[in-house]
PDB file of C-alpha atoms in Angstrom:
ATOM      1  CA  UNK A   1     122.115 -19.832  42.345  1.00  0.00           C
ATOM      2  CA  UNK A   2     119.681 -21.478  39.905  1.00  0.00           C
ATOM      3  CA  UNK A   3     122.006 -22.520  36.246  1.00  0.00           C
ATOM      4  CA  UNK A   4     119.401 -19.781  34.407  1.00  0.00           C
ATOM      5  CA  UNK A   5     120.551 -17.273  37.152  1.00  0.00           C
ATOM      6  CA  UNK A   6     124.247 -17.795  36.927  1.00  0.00           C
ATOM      7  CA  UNK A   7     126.434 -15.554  34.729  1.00  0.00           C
ATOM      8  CA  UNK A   8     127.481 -17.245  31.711  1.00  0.00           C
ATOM      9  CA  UNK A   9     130.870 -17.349  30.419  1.00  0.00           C
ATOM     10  CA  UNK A  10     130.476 -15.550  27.084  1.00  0.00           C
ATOM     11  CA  UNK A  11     132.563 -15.815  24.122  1.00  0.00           C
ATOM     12  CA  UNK A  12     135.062 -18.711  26.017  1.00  0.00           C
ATOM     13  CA  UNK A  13     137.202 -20.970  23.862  1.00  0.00           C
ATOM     14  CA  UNK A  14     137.778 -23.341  26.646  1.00  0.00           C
ATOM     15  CA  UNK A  15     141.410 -24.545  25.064  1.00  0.00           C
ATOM     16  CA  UNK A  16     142.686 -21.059  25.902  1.00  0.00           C
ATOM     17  CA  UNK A  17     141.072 -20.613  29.526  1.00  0.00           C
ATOM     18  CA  UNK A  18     142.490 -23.809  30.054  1.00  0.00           C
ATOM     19  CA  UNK A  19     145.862 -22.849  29.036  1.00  0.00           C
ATOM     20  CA  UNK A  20     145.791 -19.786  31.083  1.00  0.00           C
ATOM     21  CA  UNK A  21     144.611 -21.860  34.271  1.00  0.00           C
ATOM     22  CA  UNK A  22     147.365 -24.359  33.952  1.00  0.00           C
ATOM     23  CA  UNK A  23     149.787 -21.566  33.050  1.00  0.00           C
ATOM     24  CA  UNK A  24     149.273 -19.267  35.565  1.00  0.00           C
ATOM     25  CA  UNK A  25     148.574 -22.539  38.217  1.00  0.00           C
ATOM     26  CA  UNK A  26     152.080 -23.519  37.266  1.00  0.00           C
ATOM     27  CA  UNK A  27     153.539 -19.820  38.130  1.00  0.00           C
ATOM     28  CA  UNK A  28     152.056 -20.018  41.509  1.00  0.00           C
ATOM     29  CA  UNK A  29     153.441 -23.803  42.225  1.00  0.00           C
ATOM     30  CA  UNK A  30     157.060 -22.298  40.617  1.00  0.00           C
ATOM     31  CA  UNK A  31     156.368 -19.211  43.571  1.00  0.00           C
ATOM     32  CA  UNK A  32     155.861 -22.143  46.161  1.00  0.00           C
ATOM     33  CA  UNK A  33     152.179 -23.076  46.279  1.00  0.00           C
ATOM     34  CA  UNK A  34     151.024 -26.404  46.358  1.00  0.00           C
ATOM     35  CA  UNK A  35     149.908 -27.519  43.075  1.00  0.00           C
ATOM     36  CA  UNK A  36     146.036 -28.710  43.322  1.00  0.00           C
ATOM     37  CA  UNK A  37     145.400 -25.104  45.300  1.00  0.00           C
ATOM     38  CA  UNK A  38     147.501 -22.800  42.429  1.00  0.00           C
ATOM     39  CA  UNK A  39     144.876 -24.506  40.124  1.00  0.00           C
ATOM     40  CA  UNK A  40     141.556 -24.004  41.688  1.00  0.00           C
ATOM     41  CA  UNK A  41     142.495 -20.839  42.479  1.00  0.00           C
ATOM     42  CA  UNK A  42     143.773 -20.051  38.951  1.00  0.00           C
ATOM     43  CA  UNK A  43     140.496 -21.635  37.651  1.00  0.00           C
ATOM     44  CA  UNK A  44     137.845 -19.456  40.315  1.00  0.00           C
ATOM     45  CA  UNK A  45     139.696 -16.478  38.980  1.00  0.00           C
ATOM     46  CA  UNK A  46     139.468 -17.198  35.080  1.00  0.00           C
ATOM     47  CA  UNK A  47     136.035 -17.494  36.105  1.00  0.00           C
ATOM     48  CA  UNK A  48     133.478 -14.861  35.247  1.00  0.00           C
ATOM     49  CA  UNK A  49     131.576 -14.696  38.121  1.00  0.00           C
ATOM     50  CA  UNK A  50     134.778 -15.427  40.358  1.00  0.00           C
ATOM     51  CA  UNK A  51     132.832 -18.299  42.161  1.00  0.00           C
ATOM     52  CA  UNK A  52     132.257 -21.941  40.794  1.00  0.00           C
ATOM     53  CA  UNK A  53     131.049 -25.370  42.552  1.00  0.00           C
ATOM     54  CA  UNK A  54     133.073 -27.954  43.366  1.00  0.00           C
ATOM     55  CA  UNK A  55     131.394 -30.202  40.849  1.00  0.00           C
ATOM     56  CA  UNK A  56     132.108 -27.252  38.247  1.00  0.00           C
ATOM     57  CA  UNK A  57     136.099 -27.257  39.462  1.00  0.00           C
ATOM     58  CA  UNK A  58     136.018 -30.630  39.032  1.00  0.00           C
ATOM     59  CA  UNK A  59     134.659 -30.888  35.446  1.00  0.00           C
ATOM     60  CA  UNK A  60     136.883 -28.051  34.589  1.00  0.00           C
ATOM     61  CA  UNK A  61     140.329 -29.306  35.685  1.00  0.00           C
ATOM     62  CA  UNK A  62     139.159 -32.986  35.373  1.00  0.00           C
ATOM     63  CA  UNK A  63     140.107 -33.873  38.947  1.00  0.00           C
ATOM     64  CA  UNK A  64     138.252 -35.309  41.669  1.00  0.00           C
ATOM     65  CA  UNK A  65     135.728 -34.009  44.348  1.00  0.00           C
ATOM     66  CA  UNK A  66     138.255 -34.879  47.088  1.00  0.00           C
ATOM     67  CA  UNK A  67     140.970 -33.170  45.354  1.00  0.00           C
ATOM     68  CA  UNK A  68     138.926 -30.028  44.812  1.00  0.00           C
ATOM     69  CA  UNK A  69     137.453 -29.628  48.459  1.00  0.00           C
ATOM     70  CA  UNK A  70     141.514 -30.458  49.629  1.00  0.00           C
ATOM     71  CA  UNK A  71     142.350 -27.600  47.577  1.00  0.00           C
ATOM     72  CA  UNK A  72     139.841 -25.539  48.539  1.00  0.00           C
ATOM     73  CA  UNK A  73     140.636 -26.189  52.741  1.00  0.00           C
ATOM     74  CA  UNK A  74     143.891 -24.839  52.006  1.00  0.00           C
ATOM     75  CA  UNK A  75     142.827 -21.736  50.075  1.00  0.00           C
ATOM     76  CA  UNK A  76     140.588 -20.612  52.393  1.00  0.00           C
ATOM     77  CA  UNK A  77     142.949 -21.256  55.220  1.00  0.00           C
ATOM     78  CA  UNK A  78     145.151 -19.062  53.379  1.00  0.00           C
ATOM     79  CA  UNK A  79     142.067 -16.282  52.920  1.00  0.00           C
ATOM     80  CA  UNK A  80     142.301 -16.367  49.175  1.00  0.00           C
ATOM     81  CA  UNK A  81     139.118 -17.910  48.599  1.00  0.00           C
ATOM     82  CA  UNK A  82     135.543 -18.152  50.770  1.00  0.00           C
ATOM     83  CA  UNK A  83     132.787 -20.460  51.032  1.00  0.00           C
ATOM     84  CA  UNK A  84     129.414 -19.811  50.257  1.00  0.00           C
ATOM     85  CA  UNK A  85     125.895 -21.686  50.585  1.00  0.00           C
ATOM     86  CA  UNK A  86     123.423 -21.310  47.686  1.00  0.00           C
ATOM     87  CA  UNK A  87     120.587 -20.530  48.696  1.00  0.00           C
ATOM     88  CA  UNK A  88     117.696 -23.084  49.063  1.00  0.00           C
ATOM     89  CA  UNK A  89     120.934 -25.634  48.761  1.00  0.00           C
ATOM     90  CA  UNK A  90     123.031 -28.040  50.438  1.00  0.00           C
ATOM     91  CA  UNK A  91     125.847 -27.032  47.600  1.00  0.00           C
ATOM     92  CA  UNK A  92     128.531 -24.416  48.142  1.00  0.00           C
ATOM     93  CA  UNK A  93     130.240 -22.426  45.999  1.00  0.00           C
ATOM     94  CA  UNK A  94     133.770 -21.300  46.440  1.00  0.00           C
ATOM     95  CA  UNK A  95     134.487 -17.623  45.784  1.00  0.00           C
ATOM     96  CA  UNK A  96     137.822 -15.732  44.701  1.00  0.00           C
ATOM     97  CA  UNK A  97     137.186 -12.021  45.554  1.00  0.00           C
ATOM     98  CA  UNK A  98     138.726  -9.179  43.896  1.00  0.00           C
ATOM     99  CA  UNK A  99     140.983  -8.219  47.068  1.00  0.00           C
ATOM    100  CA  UNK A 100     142.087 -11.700  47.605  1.00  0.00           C
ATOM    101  CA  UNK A 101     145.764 -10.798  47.311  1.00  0.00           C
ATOM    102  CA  UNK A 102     145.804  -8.079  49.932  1.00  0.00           C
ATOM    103  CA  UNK A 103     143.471 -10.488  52.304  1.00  0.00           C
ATOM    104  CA  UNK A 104     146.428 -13.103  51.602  1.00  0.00           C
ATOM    105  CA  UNK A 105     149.129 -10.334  52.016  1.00  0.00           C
ATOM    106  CA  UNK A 106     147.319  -8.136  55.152  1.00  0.00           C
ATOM    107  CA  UNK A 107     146.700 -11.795  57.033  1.00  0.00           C
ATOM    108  CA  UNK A 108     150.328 -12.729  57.497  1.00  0.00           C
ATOM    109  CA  UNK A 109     150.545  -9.737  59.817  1.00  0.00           C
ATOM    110  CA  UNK A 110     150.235 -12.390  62.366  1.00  0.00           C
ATOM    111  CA  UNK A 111     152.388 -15.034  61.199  1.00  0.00           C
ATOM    112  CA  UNK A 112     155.237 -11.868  61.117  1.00  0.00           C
ATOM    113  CA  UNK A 113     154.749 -11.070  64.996  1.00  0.00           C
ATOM    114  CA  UNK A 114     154.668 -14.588  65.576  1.00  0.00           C
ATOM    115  CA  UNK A 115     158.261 -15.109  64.014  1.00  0.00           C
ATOM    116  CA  UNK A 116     159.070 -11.623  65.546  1.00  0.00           C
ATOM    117  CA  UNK A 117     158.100 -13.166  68.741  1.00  0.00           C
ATOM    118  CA  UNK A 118     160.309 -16.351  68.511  1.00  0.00           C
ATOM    119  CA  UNK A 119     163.171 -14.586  66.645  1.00  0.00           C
ATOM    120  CA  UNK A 120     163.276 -11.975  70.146  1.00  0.00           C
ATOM    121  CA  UNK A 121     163.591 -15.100  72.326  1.00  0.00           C
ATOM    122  CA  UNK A 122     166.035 -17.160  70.425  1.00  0.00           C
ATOM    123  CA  UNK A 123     168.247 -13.679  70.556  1.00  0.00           C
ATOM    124  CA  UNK A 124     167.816 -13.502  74.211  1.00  0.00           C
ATOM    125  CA  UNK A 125     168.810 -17.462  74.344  1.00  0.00           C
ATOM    126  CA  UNK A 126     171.770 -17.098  72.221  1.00  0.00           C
ATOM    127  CA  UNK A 127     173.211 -13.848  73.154  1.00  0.00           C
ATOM    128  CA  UNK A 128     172.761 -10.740  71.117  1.00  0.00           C
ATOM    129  CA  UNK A 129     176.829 -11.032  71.107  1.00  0.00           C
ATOM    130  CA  UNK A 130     177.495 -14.198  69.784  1.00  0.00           C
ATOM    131  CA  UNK A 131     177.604 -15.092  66.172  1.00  0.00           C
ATOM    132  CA  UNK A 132     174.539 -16.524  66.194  1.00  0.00           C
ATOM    133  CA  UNK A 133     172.232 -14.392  68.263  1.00  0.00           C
ATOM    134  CA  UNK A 134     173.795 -11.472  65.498  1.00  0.00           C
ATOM    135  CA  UNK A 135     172.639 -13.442  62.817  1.00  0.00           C
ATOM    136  CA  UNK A 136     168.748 -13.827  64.945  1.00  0.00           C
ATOM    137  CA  UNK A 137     168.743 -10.125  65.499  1.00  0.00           C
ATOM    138  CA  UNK A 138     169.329  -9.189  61.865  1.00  0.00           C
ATOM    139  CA  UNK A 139     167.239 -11.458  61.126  1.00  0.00           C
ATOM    140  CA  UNK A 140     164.568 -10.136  63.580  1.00  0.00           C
ATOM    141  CA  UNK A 141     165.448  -6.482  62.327  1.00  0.00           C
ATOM    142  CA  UNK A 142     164.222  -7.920  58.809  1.00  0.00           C
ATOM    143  CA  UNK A 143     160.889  -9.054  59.626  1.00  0.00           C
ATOM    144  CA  UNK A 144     160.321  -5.719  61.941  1.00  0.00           C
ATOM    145  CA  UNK A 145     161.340  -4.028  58.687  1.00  0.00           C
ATOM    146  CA  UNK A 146     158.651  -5.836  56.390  1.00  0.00           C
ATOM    147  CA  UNK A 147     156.025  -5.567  58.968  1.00  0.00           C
ATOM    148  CA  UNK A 148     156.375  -1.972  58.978  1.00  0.00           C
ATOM    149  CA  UNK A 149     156.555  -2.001  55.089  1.00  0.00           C
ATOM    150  CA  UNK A 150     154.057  -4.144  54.251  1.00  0.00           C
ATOM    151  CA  UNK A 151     151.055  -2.325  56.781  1.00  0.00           C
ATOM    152  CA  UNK A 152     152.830   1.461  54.600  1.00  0.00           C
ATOM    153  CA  UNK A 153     152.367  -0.726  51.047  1.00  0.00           C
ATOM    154  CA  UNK A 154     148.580  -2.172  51.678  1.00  0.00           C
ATOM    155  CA  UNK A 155     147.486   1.702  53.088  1.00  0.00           C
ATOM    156  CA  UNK A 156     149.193   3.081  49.486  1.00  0.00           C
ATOM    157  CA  UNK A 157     147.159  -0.121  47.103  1.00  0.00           C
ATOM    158  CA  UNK A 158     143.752   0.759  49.034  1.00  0.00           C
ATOM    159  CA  UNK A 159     144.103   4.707  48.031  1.00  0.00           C
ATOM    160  CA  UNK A 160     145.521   3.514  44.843  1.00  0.00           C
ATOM    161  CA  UNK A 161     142.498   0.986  44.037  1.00  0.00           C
ATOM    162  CA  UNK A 162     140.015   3.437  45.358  1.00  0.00           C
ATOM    163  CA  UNK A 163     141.221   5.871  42.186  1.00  0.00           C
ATOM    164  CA  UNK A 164     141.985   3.632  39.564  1.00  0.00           C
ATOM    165  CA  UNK A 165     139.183   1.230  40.191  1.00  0.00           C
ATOM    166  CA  UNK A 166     136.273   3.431  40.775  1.00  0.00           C
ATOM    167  CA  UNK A 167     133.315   1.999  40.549  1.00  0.00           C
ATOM    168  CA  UNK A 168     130.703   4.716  39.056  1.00  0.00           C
TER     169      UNK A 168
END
């Protein structure tokens, strides 16, 4: 996207996106993300357009090229950011979508019956009896639990977007 073509960030005092990036960027690393990530993140979603350049993440949180493309590995592992090629370009831009947290939320579905998986086994291995295999079995119960919650929650937030966020 050509600099004429990109959105501008209108009316921005730069002092207080930048205290909101390293403010919310600090929630996330207190929740247990990795600090580097919580900021690009916080930074693509401050952002207007919701998708910047690495050059642009870098000159915004004054941190290297290698620190933002680290950063940005990570998030996208994580499916709470996406890669995208301008066109006509070599350059991408990284992208923060509006569903990011239920792609995030929705995509450890696998990492759940994964855990499930191992948690079934090491009750099998132990003995559903013993102290232990009680402990991996109410465990196990747990995760079965939030599975079954979290696929109930994610069907309620799409009918609940769909109302409130209606785009007309």
């Amino acid at each position: 996207m050509s600099e004429a073509a990109r959105p501008v960030e209108r009316d921005r005092d730069p002092e207080a996106v930048s205290r909101f990036v390293e403010g919310f960027a600090a929630q996330l690393v207190e929740a247990g993300m990795q600090r580097m990530p919580a900021r690009v993140f916080a930074a693509l979603l401050a952002s207007d357009s919701g998708s910047l350049t690495s050059a642009e993440l870098g000159g915004q949180l004054r941190v290297s090229p290698a620190a933002v493309s680290g950063a940005v590995r990570h998030l996208a592992q994580q499916h709470m950011v996406s890669r995208e090629r301008e066109p006509g370009s070599r350059r991408e831009r990284y992208r923060v979508h509006s569903d990011q947290w239920y792609e995030a939320l929705t995509n450890r579905e696998a990492v759940l019956k994964r855990w499930e998986g191992a948690l079934r086994e090491g009750v099998d291995s132990l003995g559903a009896e013993s102290p232990a295999g009680r402990r991996m079995a109410e465990t196990l119960a747990f995760f079965e639990f939030v599975d079954v919650e979290i696929a109930a929650m994610m069907e309620r937030w799409r009918v609940h977007r769909e109302e409130r966020f209606r785009r007309g």
